Tab-separated table of C-alpha atoms and ligand atoms in Angstrom:
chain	number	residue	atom	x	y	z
A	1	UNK	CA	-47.416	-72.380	-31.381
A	2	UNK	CA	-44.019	-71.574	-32.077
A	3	UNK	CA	-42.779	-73.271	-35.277
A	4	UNK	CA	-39.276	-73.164	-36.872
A	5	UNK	CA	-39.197	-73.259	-41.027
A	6	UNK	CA	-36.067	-74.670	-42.345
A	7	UNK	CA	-36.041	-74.243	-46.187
A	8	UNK	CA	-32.455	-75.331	-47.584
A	9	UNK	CA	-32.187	-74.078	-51.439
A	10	UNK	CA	-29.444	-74.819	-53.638
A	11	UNK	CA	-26.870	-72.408	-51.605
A	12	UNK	CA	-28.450	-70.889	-48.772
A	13	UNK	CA	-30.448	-72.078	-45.732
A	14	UNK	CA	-33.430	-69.998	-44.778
A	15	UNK	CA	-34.730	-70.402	-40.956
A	16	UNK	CA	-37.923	-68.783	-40.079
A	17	UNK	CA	-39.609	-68.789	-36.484
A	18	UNK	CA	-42.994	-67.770	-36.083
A	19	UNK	CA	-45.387	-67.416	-33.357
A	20	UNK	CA	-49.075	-68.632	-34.888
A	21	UNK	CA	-52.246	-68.728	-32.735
A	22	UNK	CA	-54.518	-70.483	-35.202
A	23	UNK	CA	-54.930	-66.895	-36.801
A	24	UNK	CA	-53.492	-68.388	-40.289
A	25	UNK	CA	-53.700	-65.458	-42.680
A	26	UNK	CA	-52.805	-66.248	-46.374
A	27	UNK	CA	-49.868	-63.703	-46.148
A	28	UNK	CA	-47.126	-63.893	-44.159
A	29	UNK	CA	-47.036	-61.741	-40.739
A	30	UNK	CA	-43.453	-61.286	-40.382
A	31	UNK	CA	-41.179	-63.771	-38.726
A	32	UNK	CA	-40.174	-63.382	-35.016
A	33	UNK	CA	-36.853	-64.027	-36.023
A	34	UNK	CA	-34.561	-65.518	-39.391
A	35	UNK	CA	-31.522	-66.529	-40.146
A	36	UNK	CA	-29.922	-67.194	-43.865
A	37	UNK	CA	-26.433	-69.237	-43.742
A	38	UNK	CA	-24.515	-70.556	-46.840
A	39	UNK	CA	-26.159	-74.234	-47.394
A	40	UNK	CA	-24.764	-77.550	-49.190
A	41	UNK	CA	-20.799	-76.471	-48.636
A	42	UNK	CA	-17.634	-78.566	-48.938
A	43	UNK	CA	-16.125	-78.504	-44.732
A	44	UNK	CA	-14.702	-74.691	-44.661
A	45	UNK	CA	-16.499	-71.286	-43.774
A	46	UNK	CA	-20.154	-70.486	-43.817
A	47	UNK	CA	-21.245	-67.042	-43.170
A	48	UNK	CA	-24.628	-66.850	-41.246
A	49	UNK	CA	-26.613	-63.851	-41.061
A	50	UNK	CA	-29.568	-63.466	-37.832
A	51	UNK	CA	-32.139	-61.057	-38.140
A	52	UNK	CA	-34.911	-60.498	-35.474
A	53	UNK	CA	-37.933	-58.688	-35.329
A	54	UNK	CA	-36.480	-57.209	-38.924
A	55	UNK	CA	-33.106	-56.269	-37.653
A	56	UNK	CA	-30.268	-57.974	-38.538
A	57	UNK	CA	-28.231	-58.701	-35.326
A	58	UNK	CA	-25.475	-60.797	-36.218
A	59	UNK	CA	-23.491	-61.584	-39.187
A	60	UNK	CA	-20.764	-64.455	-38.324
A	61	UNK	CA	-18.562	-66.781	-39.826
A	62	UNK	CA	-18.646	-70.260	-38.814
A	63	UNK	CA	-16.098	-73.704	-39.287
A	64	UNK	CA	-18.279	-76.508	-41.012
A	65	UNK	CA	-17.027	-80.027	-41.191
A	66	UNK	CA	-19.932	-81.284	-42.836
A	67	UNK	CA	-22.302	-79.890	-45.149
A	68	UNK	CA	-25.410	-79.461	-43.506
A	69	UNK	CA	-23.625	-78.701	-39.891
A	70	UNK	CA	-24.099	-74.812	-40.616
A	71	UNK	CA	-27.889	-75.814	-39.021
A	72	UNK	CA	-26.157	-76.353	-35.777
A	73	UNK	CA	-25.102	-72.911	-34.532
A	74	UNK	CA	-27.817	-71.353	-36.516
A	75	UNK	CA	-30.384	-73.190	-34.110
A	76	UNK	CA	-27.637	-71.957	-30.964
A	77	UNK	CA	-28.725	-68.306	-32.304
A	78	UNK	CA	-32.235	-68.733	-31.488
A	79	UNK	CA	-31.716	-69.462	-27.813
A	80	UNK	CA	-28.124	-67.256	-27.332
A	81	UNK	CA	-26.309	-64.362	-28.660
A	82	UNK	CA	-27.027	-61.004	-29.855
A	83	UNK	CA	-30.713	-62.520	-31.638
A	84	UNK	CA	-31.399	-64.740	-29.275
A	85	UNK	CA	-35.561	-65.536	-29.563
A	86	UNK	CA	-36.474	-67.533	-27.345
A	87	UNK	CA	-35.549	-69.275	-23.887
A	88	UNK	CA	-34.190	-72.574	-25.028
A	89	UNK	CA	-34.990	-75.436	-27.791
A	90	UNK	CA	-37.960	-76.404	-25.965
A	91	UNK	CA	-39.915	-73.579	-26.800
A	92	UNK	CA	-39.852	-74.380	-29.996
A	93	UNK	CA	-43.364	-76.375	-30.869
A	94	UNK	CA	-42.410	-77.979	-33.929
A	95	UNK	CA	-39.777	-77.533	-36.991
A	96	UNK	CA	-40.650	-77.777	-40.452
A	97	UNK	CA	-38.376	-78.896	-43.214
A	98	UNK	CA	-38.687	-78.527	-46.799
A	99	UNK	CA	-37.849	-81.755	-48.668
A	100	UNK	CA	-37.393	-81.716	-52.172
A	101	UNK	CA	-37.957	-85.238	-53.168
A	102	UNK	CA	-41.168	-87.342	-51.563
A	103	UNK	CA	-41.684	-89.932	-54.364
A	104	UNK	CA	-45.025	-91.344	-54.718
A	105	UNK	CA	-44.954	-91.876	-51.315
A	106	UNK	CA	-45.449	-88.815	-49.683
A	107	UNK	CA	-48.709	-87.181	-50.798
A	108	UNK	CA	-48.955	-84.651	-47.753
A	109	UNK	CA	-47.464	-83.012	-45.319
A	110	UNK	CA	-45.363	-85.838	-42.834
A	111	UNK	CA	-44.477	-86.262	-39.290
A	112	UNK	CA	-40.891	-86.934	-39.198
A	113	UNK	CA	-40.128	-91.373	-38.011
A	114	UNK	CA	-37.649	-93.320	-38.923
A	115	UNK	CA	-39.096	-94.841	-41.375
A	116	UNK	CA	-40.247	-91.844	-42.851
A	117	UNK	CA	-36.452	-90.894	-42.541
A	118	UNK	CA	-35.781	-94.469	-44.924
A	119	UNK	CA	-38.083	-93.622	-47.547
A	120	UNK	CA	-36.682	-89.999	-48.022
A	121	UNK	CA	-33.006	-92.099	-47.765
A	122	UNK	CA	-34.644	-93.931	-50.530
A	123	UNK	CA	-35.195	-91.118	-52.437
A	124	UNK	CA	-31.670	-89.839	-52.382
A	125	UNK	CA	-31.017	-91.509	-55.242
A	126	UNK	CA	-33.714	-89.688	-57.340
A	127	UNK	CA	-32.655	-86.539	-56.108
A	128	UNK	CA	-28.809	-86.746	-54.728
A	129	UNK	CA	-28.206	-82.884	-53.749
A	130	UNK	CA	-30.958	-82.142	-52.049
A	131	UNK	CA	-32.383	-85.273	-49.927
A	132	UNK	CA	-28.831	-86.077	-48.964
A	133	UNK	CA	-28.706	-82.597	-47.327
A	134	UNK	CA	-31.877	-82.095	-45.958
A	135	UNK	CA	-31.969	-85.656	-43.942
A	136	UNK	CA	-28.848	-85.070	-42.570
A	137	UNK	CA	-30.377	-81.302	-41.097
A	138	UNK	CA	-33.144	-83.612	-40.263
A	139	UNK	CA	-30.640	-85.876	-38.017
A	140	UNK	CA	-28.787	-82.380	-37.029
A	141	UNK	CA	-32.169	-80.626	-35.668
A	142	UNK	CA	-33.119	-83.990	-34.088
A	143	UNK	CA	-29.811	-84.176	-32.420
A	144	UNK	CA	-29.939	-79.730	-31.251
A	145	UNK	CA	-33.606	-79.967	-30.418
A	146	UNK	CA	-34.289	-83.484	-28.540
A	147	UNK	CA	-37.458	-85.417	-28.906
A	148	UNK	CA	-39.227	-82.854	-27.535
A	149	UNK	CA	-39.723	-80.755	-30.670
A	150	UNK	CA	-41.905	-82.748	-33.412
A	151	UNK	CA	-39.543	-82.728	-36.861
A	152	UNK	CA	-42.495	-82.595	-39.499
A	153	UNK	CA	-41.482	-82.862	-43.456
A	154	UNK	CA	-42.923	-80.522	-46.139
A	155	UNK	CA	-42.247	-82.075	-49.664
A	156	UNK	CA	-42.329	-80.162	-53.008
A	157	UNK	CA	-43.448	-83.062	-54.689
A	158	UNK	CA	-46.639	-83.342	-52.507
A	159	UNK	CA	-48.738	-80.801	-54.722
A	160	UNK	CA	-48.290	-82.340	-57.350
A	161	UNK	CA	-49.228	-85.773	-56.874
A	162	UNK	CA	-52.690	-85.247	-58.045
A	163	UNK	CA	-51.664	-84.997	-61.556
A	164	UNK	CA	-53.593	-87.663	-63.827
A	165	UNK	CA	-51.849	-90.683	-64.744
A	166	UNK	CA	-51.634	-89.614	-68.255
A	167	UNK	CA	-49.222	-86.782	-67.307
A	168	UNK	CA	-47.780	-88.836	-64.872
A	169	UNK	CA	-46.514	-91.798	-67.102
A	170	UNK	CA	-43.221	-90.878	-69.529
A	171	UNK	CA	-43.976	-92.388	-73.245
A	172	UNK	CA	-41.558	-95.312	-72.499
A	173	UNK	CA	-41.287	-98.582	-71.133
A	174	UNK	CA	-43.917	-98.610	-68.638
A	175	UNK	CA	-41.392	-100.786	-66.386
A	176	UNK	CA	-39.826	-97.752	-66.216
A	177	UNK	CA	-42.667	-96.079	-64.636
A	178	UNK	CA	-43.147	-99.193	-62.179
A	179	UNK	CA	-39.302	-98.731	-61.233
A	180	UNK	CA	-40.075	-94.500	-60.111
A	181	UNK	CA	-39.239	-93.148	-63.670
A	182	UNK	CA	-42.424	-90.687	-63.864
A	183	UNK	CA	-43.064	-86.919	-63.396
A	184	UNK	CA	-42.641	-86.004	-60.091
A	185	UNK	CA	-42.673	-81.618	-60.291
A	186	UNK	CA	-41.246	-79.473	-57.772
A	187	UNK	CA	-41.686	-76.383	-56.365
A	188	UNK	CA	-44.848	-77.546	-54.884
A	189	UNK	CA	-44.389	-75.553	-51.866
A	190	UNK	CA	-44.378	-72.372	-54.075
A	191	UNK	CA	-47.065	-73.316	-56.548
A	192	UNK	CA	-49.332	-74.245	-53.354
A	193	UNK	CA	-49.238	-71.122	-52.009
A	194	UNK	CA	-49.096	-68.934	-55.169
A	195	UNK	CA	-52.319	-70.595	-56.190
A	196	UNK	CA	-54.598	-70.176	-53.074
A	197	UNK	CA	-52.561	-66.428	-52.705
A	198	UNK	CA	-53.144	-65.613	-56.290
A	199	UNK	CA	-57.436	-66.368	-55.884
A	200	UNK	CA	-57.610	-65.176	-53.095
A	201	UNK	CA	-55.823	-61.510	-54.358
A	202	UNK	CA	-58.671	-61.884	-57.485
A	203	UNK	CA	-61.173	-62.377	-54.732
A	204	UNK	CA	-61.820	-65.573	-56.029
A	205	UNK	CA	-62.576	-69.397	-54.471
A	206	UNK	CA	-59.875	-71.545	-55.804
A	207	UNK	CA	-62.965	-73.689	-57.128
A	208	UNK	CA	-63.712	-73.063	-60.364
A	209	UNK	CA	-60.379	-71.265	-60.775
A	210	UNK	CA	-58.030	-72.296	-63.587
A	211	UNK	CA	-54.645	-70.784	-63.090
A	212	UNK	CA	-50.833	-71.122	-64.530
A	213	UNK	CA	-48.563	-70.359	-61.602
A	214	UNK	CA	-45.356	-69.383	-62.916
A	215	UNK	CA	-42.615	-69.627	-60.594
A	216	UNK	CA	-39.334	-68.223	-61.981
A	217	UNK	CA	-36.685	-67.890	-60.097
A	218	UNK	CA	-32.907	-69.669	-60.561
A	219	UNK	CA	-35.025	-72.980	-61.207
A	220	UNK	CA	-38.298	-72.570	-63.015
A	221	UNK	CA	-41.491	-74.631	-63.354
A	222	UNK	CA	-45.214	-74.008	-64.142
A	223	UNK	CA	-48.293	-75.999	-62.731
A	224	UNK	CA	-51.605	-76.161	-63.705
A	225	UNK	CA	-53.691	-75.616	-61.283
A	226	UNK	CA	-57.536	-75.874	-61.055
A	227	UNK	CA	-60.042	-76.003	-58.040
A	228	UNK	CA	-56.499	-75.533	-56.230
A	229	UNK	CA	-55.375	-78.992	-57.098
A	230	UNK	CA	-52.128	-79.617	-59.655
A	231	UNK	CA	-53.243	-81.244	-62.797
A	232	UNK	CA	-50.153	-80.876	-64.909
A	233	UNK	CA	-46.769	-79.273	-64.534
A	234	UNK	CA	-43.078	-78.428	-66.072
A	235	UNK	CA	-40.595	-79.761	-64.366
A	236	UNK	CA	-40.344	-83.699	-64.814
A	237	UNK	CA	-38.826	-86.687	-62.911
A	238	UNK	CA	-35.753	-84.212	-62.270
A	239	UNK	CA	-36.321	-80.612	-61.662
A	240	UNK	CA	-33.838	-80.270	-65.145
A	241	UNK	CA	-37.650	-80.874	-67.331
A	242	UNK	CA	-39.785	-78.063	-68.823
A	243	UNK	CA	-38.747	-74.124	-69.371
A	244	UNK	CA	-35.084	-72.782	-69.435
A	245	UNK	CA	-33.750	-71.675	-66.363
A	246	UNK	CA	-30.580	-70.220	-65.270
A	247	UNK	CA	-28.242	-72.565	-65.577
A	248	UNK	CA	-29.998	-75.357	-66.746
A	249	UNK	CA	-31.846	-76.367	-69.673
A	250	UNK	CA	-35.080	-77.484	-69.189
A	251	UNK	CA	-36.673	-79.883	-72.035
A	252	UNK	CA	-33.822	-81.039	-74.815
A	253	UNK	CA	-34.128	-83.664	-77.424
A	254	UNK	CA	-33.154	-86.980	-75.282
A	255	UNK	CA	-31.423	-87.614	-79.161
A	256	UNK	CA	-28.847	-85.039	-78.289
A	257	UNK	CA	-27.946	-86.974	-75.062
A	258	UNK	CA	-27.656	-89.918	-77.168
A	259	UNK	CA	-25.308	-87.881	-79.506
A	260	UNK	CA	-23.311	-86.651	-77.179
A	261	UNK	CA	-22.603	-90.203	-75.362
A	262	UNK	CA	-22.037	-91.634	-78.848
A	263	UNK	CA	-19.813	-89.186	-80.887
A	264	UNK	CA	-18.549	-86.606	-77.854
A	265	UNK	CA	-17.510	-89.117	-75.449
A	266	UNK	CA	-19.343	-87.474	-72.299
A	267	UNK	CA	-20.280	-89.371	-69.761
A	268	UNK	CA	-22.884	-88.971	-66.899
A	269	UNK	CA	-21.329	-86.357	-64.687
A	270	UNK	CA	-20.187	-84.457	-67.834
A	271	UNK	CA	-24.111	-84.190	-69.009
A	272	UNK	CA	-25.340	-83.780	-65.421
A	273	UNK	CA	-22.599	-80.351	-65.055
A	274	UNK	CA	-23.345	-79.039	-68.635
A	275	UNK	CA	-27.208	-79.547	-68.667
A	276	UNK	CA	-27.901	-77.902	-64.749
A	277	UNK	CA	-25.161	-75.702	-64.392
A	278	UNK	CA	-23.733	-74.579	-68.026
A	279	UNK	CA	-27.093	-73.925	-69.893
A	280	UNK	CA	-30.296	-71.673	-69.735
A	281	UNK	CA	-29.649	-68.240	-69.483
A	282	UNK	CA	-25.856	-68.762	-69.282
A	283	UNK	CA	-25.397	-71.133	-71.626
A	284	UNK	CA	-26.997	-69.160	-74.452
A	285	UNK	CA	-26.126	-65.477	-73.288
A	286	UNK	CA	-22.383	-66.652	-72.605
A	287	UNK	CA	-22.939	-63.992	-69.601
A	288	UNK	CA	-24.605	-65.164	-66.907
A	289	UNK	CA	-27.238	-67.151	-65.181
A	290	UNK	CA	-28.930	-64.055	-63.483
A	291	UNK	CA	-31.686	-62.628	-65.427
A	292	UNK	CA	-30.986	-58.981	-64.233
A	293	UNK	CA	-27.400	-59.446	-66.479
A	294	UNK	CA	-29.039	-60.710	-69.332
A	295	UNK	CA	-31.288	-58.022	-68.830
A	296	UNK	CA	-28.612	-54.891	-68.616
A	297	UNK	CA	-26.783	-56.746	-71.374
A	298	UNK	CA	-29.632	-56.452	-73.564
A	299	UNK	CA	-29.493	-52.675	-72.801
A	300	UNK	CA	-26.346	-52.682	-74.310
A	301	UNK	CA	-26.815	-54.698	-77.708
A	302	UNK	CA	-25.376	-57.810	-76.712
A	303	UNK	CA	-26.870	-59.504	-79.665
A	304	UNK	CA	-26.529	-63.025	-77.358
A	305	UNK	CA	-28.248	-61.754	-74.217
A	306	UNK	CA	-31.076	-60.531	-76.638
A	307	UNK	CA	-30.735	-64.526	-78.035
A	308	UNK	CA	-30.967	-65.510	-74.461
A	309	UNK	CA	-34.087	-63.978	-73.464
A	310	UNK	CA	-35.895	-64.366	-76.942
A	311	UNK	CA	-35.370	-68.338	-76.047
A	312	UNK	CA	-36.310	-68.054	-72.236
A	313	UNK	CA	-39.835	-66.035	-73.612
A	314	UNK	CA	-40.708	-68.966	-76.237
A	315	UNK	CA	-39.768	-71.735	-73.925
A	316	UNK	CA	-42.185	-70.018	-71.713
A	317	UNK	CA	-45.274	-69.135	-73.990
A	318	UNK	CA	-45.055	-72.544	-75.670
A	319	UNK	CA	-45.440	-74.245	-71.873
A	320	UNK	CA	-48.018	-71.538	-70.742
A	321	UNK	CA	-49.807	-72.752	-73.614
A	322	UNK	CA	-49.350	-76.850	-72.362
A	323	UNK	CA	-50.772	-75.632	-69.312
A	324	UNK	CA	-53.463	-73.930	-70.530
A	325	UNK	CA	-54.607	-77.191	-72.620
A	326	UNK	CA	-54.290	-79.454	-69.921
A	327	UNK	CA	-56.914	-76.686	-67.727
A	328	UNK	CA	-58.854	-76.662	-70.780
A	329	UNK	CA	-58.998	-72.590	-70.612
A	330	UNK	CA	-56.807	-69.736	-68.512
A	331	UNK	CA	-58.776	-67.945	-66.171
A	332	UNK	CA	-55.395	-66.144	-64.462
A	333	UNK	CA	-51.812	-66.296	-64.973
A	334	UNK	CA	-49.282	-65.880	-61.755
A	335	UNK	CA	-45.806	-65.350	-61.869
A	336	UNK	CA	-44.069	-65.347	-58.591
A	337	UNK	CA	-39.735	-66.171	-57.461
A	338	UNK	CA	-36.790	-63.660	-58.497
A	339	UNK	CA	-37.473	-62.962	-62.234
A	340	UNK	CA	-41.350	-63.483	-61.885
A	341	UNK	CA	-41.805	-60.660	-59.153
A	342	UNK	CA	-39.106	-58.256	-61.103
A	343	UNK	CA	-38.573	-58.864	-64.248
A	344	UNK	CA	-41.175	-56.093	-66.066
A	345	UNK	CA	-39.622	-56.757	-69.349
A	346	UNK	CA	-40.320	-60.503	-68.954
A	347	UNK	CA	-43.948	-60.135	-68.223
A	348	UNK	CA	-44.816	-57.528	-70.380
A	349	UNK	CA	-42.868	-60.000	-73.645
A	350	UNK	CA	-44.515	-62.918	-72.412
A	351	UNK	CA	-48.197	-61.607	-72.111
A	352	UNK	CA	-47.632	-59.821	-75.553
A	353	UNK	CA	-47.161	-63.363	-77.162
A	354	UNK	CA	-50.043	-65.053	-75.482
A	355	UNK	CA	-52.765	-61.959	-75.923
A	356	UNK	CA	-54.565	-64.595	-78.115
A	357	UNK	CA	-55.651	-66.073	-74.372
A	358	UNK	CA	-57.765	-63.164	-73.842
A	359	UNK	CA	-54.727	-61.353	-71.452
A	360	UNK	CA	-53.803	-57.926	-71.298
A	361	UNK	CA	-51.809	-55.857	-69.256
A	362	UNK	CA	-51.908	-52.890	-67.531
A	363	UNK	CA	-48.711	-51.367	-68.614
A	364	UNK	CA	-48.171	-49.061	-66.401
A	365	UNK	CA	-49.011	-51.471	-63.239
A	366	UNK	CA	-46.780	-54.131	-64.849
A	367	UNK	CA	-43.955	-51.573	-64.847
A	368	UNK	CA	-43.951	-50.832	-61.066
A	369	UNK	CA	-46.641	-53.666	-59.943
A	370	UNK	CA	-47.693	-53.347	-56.229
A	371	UNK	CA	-46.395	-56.799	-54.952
A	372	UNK	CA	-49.625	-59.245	-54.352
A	373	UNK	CA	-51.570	-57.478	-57.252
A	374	UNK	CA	-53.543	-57.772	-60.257
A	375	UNK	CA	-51.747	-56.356	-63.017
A	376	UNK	CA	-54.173	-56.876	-66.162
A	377	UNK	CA	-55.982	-54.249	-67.746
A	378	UNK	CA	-59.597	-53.484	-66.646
A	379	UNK	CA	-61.292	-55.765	-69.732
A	380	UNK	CA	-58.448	-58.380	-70.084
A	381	UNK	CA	-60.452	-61.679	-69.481
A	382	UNK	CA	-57.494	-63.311	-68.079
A	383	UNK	CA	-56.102	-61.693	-64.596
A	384	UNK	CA	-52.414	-61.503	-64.459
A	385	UNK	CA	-51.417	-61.404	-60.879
A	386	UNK	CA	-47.828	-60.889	-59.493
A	387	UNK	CA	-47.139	-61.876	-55.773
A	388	UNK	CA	-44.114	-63.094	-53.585
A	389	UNK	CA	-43.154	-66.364	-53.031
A	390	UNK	CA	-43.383	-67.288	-49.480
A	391	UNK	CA	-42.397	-70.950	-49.139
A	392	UNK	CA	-40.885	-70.647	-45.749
A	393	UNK	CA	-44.646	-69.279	-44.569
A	394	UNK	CA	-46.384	-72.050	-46.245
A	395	UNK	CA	-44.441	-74.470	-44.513
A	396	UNK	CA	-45.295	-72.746	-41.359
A	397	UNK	CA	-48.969	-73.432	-42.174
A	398	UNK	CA	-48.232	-76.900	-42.774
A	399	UNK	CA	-46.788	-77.713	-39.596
A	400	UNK	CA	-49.748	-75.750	-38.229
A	401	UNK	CA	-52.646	-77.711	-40.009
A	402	UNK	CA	-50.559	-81.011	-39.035
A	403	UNK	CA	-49.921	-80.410	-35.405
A	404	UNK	CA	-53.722	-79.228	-35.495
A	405	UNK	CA	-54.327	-82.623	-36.742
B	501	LIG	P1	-33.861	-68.939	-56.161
B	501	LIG	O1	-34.481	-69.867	-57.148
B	501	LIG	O2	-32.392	-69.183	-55.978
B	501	LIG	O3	-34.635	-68.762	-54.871
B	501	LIG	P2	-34.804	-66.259	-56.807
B	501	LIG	O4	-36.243	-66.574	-56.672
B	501	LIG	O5	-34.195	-65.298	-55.862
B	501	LIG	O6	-33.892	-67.538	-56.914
B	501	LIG	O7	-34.607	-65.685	-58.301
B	501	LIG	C1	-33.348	-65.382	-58.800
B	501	LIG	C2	-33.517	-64.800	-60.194
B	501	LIG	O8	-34.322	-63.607	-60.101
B	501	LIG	C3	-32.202	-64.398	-60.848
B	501	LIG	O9	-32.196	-64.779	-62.215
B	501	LIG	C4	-32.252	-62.888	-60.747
B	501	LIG	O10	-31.534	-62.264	-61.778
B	501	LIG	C5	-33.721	-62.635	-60.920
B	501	LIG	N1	-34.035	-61.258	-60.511
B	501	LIG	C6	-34.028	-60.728	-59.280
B	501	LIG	N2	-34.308	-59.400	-59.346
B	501	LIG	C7	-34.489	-59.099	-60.664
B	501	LIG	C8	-34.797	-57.916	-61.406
B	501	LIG	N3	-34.974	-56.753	-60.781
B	501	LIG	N4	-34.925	-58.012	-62.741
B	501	LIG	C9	-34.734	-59.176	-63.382
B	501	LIG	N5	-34.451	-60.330	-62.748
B	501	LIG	C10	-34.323	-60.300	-61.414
């Protein structure tokens, strides 16, 4: 089965084609072919770069009018050109795209209708970058590929819809809740697979398991996960709840909001610019959003980088520690994305601060971890495992378990 992974981020599109045979290993083989291409742009130039078999082949720029129509000639580079995979768009089996937004209404994995197309429309409103953009490369692959090719959606939302209630509901008017105001989480593509990756690298079932996957990378959110199921989780009814990030702040007092509104005279788009892209790291540091400059700033004696990652560590702990009461216990702690799988420094300040847990490191193995490891010391109760995060191969193995019915 040949199956095409589309996972738009916040700037660039990943595509990933892989050949599966019902052979699902938990780690990725690598792709037959992938493409990355600026994602989400005003109508100008987008660069997209093909790579196949591991080579990159082509690096072009490309005219957009719209700004998911970068999809179109990176599906024409599958069947044409220098990186050209396969004969034509209908040997593609079926095409996978990551959704960030599925409501209450998509708990699993979804082949694509029309009215599944209206409910993600829906949705749009809950999450305005990203479901905008990915239904109209929904409408762009339809339009390449034909009928032929199944469109199948993979939501990050879906893992975590079997949080309780009690973590679901906001303290507030419960009409809220009844009008879609509730926690939602994200990165439940990443948190899926980190979880069943991280037991299985400890050897373990995921029954039984409780584990805190930790995915830090630009955005940022924790889950709770035990017997592989989400019970709790950072990130809110906007993916702007829980930790600090790069740009954006995570959990504030609503009461500044308020303040703000009142005395400052900002208004809605003001909040939305400061809060996502002004604050975190950057905000804080005055440097950057990108942990390795806060880092080499640090290394320096910027006194506000060292500010900056002193908050990022706390915000962290004190949710690692939420997690590890709504699991009732920590059995292994996973941290996965950009600053999870490199940031040594990080790791080794955050498992300092929650030793109390029962978690040690390995020093040494936390310094230059072997990627998909266990990096605790020999008697730390906890494990501490580092791995990649592959959300473009667990969305292959959704489209597989779906088409497989
Ligand atoms: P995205 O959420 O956009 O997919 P990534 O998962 O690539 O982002 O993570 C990006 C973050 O990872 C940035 O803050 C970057 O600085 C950080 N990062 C990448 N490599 C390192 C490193 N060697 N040390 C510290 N941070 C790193």
């Amino acid at each position: 089965m040949k199956i095409l992974a589309l996972n738009g981020g916040s700037s660039t599109l990943k595509a990933t084609l892989r050949e599966l045979d019902g052979n699902l290993p938990s780690a990725p083989p690598p792709p037959l072919w992938e493409a990355q291409a600026d994602w989400g742009r005003q109508p100008g130039k987008a660069q997209i770069r093909v790579r196949a078999a591991g080579e990159v082949r082509s690096d072009s720029e490309v005219d957009i009018e719209t700004p998911a129509a970068v999809l179109e000639p990176v599906l024409a580079a599958l069947w044409s050109g220098p990186a050209k995979a396969v004969g034509g768009p209908g040997e593609i089996d079926v095409v996978g795209h990551r959704v960030v937004h599925g409501g209450h209404a998509f708990q699993a994995t979804t082949r694509i209708t029309p009215e599944v197309k209206e409910q993600i429309r829906k949705y749009v409103e809950f999450a305005p970058e990203h479901n905008r953009l990915e239904l109209e490369a929904i409408e762009v692959a339809e339009r390449v590929l034909g009928p032929a090719a199944p469109q199948v959606a993979v939501f990050d939302t879906a893992f975590h819809t079997t949080l309780p209630m009690c973590a679901k509901v906001y303290p507030v008017p419960y009409e809220w809740y009844e009008k879609g105001v509730a926690r939602y989480g994200f990165h439940g593509i990443s948190h899926q697979y980190a979880s069943r990756r991280g037991a299985e690298i400890l050897g373990r079932q995921p029954a039984g398991l409780r584990m805190v996957t930790c995915h830090l990378g630009n955005g940022a959110s924790l889950a709770a996960v035990r017997d592989g199921k989400s019970v709790d989780t950072t990130m809110g009814f906007t993916p702007l709840e829980g930790i600090m990030m790069g740009t954006r702040s995570g959990s504030i007092d609503p009461g500044i909001l308020i303040y703000l509104v009142r005395h400052r005279g900002y208004g809605a788009d003001q909040l939305d610019r400061v809060l996502n892209k002004e604050s975190g790291l950057k905000g804080v540091s005055g440097i950057s959003g990108d942990m390795r400059e806060v880092v080499a700033a640090i290394a320096t004696g910027d006194q506000r980088a060292v500010l900056a990652f002193d908050v990022y560590v706390y915000r962290l702990v004190s949710e690692i520690g939420a997690m590890t009461a709504s699991l009732g216990g920590l059995d292994a702690l996973v941290f996965t994305a950009g600053i999870g799988e490199n940031c040594a420094p990080l790791r080794e300040a955050v498992c300092r601060r929650v030793a109390f847990l029962g978690i040690e490191l390995d020093l040494a193995k936390n310094a230059s971890p072997r990627m998909d490891s266990d990096i605790a010391a020999p008697n730390s109760r906890v494990r501490v495992v580092v791995l990649r995060a592959e959300e473009d191969w667990e969305i292959a193995r959704e489209c597989w378990r779906m088409m497989e019915g």
